Coordinates of C-alpha atoms in Angstrom, one line a residue:
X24 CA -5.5 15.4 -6.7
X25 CA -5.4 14.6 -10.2
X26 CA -1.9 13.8 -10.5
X27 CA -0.2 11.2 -12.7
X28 CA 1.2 8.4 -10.8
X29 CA 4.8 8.3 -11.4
X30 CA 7.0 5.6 -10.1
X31 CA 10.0 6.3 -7.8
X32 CA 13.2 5.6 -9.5
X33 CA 15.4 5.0 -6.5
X34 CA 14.6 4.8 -3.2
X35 CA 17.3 4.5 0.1
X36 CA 16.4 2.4 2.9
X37 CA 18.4 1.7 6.0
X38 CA 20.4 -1.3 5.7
X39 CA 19.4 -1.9 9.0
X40 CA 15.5 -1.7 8.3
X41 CA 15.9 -3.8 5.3
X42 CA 17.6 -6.7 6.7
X43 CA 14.7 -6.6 9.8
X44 CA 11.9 -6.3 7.7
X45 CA 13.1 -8.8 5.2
X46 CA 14.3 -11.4 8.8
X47 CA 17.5 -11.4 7.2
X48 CA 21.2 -11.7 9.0
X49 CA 23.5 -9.1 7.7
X50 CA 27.0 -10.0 7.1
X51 CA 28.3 -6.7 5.6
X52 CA 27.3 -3.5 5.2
X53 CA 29.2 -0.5 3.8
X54 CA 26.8 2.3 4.4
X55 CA 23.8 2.7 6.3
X56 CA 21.4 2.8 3.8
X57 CA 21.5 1.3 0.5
X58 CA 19.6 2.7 -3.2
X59 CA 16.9 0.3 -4.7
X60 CA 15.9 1.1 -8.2
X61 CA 14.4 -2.1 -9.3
X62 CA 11.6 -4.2 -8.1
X63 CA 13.1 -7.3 -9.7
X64 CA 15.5 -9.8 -8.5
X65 CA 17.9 -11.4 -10.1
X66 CA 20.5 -14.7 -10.1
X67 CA 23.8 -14.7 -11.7
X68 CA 24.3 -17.7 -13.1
X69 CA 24.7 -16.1 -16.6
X70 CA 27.2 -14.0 -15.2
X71 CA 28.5 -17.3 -14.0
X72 CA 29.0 -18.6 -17.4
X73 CA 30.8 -15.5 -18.8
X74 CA 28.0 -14.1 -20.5
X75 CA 27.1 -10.3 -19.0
X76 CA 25.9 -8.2 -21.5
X77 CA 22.9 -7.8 -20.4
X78 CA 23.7 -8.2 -16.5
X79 CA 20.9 -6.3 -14.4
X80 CA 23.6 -4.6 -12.1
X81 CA 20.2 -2.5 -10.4
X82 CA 19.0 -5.7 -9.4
X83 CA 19.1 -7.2 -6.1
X84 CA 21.4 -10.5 -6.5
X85 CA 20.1 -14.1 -5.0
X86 CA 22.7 -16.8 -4.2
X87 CA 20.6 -20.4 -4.4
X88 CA 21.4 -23.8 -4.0
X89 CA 22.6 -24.1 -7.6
X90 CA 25.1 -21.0 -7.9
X91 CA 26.3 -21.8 -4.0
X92 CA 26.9 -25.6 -5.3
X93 CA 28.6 -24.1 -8.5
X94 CA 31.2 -21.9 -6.4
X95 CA 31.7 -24.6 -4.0
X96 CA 32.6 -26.9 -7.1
X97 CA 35.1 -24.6 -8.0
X98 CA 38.9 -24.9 -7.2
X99 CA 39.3 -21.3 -5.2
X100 CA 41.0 -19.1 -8.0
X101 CA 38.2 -19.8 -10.2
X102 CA 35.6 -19.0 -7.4
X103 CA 37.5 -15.6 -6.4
X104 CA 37.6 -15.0 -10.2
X105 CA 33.6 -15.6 -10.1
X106 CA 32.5 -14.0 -6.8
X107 CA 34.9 -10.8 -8.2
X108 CA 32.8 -10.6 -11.5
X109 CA 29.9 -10.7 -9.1
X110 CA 30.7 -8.1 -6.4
X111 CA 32.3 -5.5 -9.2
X112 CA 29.3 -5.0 -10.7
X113 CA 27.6 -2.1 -8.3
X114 CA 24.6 -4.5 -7.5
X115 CA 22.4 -3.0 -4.1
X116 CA 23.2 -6.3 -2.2
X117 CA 23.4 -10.2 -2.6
X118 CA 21.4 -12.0 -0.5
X119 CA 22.5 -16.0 0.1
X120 CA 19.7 -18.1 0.7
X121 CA 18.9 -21.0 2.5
X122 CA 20.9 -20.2 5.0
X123 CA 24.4 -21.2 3.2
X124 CA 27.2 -20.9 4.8
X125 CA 28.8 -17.3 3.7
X126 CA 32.8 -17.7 3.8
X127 CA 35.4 -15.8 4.7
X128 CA 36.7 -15.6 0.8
X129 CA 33.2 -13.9 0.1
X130 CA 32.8 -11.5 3.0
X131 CA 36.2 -10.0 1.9
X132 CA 35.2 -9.3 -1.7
X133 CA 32.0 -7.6 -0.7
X134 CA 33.9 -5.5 1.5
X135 CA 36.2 -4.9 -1.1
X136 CA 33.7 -3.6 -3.7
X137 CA 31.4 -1.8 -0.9
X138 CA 28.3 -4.3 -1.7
X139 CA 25.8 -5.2 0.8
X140 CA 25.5 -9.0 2.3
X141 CA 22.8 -10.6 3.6
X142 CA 22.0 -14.5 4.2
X143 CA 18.2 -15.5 4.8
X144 CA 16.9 -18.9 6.0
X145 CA 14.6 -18.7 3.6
X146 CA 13.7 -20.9 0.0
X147 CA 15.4 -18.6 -2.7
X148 CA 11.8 -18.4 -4.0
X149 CA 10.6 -17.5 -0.8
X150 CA 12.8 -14.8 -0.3
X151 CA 12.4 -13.5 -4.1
X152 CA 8.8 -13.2 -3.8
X153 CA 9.0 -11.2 -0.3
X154 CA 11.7 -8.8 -1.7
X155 CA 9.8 -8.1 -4.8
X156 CA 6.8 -7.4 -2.7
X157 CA 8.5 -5.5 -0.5
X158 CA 10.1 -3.2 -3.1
X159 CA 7.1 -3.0 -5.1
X160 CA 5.7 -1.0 -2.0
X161 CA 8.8 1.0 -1.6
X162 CA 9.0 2.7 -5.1
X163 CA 5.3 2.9 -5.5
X164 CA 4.2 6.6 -6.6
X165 CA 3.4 7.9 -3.5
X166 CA 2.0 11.5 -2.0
X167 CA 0.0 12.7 1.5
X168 CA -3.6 13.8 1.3
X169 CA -5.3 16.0 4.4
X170 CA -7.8 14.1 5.7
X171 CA -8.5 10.8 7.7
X172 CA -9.0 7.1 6.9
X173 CA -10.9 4.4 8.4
X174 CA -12.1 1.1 8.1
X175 CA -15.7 1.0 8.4
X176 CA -17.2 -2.6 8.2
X177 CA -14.0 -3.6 5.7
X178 CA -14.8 -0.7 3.9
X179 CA -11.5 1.8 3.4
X180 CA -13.2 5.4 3.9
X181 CA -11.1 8.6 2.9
X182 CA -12.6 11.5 4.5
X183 CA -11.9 15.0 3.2
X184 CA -13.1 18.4 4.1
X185 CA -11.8 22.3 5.0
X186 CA -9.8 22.1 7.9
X187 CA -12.2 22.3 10.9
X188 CA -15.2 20.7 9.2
X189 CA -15.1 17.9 12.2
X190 CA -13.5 15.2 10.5
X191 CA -11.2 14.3 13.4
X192 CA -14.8 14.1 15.3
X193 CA -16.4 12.5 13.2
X194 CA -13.3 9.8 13.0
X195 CA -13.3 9.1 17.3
X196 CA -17.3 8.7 17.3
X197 CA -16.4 5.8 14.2
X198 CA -13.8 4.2 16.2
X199 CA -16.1 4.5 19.8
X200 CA -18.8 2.5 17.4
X201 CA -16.3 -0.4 16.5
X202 CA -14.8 0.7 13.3
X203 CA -10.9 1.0 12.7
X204 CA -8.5 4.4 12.2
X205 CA -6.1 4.4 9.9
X206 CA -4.4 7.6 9.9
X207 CA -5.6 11.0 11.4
X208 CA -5.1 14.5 9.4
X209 CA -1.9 13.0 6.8
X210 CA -3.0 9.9 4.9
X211 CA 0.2 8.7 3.2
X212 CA -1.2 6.7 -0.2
X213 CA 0.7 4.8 -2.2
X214 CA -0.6 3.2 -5.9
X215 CA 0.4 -0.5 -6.0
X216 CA -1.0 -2.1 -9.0
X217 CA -3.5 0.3 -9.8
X218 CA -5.1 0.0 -6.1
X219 CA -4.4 2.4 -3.4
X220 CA -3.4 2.0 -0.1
X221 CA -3.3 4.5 2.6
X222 CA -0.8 4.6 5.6
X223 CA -0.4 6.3 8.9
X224 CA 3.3 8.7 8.8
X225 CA 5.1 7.1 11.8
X226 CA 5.4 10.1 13.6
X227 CA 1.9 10.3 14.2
X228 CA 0.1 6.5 14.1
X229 CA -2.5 5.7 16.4
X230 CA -2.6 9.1 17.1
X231 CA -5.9 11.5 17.0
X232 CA -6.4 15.2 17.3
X233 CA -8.9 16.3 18.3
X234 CA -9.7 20.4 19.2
X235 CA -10.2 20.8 23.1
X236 CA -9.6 17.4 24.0
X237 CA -6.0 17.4 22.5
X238 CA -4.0 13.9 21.6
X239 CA -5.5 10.8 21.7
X240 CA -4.0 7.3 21.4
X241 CA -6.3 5.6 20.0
X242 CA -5.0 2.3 20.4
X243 CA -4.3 2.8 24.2
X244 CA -8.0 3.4 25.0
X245 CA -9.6 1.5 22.6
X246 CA -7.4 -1.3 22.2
X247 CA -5.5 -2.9 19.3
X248 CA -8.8 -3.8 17.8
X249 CA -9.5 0.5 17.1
X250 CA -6.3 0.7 14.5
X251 CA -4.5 -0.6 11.7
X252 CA -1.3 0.4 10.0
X253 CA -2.8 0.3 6.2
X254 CA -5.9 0.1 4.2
X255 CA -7.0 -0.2 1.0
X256 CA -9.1 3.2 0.0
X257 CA -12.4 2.4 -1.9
X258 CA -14.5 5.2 -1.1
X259 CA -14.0 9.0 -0.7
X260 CA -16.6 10.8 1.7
X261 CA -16.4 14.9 1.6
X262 CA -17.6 16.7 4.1
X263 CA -18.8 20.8 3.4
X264 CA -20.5 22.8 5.7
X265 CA -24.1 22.7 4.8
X266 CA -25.5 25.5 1.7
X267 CA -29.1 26.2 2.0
X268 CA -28.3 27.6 -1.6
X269 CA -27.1 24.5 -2.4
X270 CA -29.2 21.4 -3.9
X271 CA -27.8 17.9 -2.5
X272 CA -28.2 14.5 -3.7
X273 CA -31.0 12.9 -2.4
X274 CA -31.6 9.9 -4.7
X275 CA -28.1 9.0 -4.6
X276 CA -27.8 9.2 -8.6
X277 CA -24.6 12.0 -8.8
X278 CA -22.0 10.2 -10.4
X279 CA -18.7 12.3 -8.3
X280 CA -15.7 11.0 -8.2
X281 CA -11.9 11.8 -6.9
X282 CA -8.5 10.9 -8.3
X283 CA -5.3 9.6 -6.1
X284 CA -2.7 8.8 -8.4
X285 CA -4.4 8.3 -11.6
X286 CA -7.3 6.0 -10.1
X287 CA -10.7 7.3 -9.3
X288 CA -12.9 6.6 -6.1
X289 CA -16.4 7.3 -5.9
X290 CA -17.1 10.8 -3.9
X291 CA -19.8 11.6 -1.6
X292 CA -20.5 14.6 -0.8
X293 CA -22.0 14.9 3.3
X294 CA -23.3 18.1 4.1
X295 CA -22.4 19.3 7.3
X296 CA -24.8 21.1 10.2
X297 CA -26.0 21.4 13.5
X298 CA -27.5 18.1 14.5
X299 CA -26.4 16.0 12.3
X300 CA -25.1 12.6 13.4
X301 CA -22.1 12.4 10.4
X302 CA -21.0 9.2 11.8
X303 CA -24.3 7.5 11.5
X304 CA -24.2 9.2 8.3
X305 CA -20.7 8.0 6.9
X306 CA -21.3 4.6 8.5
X307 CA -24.4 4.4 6.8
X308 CA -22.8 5.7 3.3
X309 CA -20.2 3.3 3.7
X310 CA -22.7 0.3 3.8
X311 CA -24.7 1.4 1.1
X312 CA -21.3 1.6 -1.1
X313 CA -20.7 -1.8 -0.2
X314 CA -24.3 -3.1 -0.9
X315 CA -24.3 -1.4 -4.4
X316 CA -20.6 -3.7 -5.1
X317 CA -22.7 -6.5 -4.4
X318 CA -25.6 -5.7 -6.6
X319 CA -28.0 -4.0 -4.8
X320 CA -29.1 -0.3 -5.6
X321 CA -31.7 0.6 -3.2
X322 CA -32.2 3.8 -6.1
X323 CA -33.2 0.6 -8.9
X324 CA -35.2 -0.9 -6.5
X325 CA -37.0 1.9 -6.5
X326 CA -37.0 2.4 -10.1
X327 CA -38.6 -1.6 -10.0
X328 CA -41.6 -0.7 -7.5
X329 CA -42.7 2.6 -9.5
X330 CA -42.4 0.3 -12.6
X331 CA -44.1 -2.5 -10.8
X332 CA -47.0 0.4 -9.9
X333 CA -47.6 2.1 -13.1
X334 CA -47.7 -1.6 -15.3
X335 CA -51.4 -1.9 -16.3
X336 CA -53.3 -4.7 -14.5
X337 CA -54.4 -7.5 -16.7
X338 CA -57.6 -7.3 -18.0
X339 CA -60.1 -10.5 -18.3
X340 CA -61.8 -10.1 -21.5
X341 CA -64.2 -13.3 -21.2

């Protein structure tokens, strides 16, 4: 891939989704989607005060127990006066936490300006730290790679190949030994804090294609326990048809690699032929990936025992 990983600077989500994702109760609405462009929160108590130079009008706006008891303390041409200086600002949406009590003086002046509304029963730094989460994910730098993704024994496997190599194959003998699909054919990845994380497109999750047989829904016949809806990628797996004119690793010593969005996996290359039992294969690469995280090189033990045979034997002079 190769690419650098560039940060979306906007991204529209249905108001609808947002409040349901978020377990929020909307009070207002003016479109059905509404533009993110920040990760951040923010709360307005500078604004408040009469200070709003630097007001960060891209941010999504939280409503606490202190700037809910502040309007409340407020006779109410002072508190239209504040909630005004608020809602004219072009912010994505105010959320109230806490589950305050959203009047009919505020409702208005959202609809007036065209500003979102939401109120959450959540702590205001609950609901800060699930929004910023939740954002973070949204304007990630994002593409789609051809190929499929699995969880084999916690391990997030990318498999990649020409078209017809038998990765879609290869993936339903995994899942019939126990392992997890992730997405089949389009792997949507996304790069949050320099990790990647691989999704299924809606359109197609749970779903496997594969040539004769047709559609399969995976999670229909092999239960909930054969899918997941995201994964962490730590390993890349490529599989070519086999080339007698070709010399393949054998030791385990070729340092490949492959980039998704700036970060680089380690790539094994599994050559492909008549016979060969890939998923044993794959499973078996995928083990030996997580061994080496932990330490163990099966290649240095090696390099140990031939050490440990060549060292001259001790010789008794006496």
């Amino acid at each position: 891939m190769g690419k650098n990983p560039v940060r979306k600077s906007e991204v529209f989500i249905p108001a609808e989704k947002f409040a349901a994702d978020l377990e929020l109760e909307t009070v207002f609405t003016p479109s059905e989607t509404i533009c993110f462009k920040s990760t951040a929160t923010n709360r307005p108590g500078l604004l408040f005060a009469g200070f709003d130079e630097y007001f960060p009008e891209h941010r999504i706006q939280i409503l606490g127990n202190a700037e809910m008891a502040y309007l409340d303390s407020l006779d109410a041409p002072t508190r239209e006066l504040q909630l005004e200086r608020l809602f004219s600002k072009g912010v994505p949406c105010v959320i109230v936490t806490h589950k305050h009590t959203v009047t009919a003086e505020m409702k208005r002046i959202a609809e007036e300006h065209s500003t979102a509304l939401f109120v959450s029963l959540e702590s205001t730094a609950a609901i800060e730290s699930d929004v910023v989460h939740y954002l973070t994910t949204a304007l990630a730098a994002s593409d789609v790679i051809h190929g499929e993704l699995l969880d084999i024994s916690g391990i997030g496997v990318l498999l990649i190949g020409e078209s017809g190599i038998g990765k879609s194959e290869t993936a339903l003998e995994l899942v019939h030994r126990g392992h997890m699909l992730v997405a089949d054919d389009l792997v949507e990845v996304k790069r949050i804090k320099n990790k990647i994380y691989g999704y299924p497109p809606k359109r197609i999750s749970n779903l496997l294609e594969v040539r004769g047989v047709g559609l399969i829904d995976v999670e229909a016949m092999y239960g909930v326990g054969g899918v997941l809806n995201q994964k962490r990628i730590h390993l890349v797996i490529e599989m070519e048809q086999w080339d007698d004119s070709k010399s393949y690793d054998r030791l385990g010593n070729e340092n490949l690699t492959y980039d998704i969005l700036g970060v680089k996996f380690q790539r094994v290359v599994v050559p492909v032929s008549a016979g060969r039992n890939l998923a044993v294969v794959i499973e078996a690469a995928s083990r030996n990936f997580r061994l080496k995280s932990m330490g163990r090189d099966a290649l240095d033990e090696l390099s140990y025992r031939l050490m440990e045979k060549n060292r001259p034997e001790d010789t008794d002079f006496d």
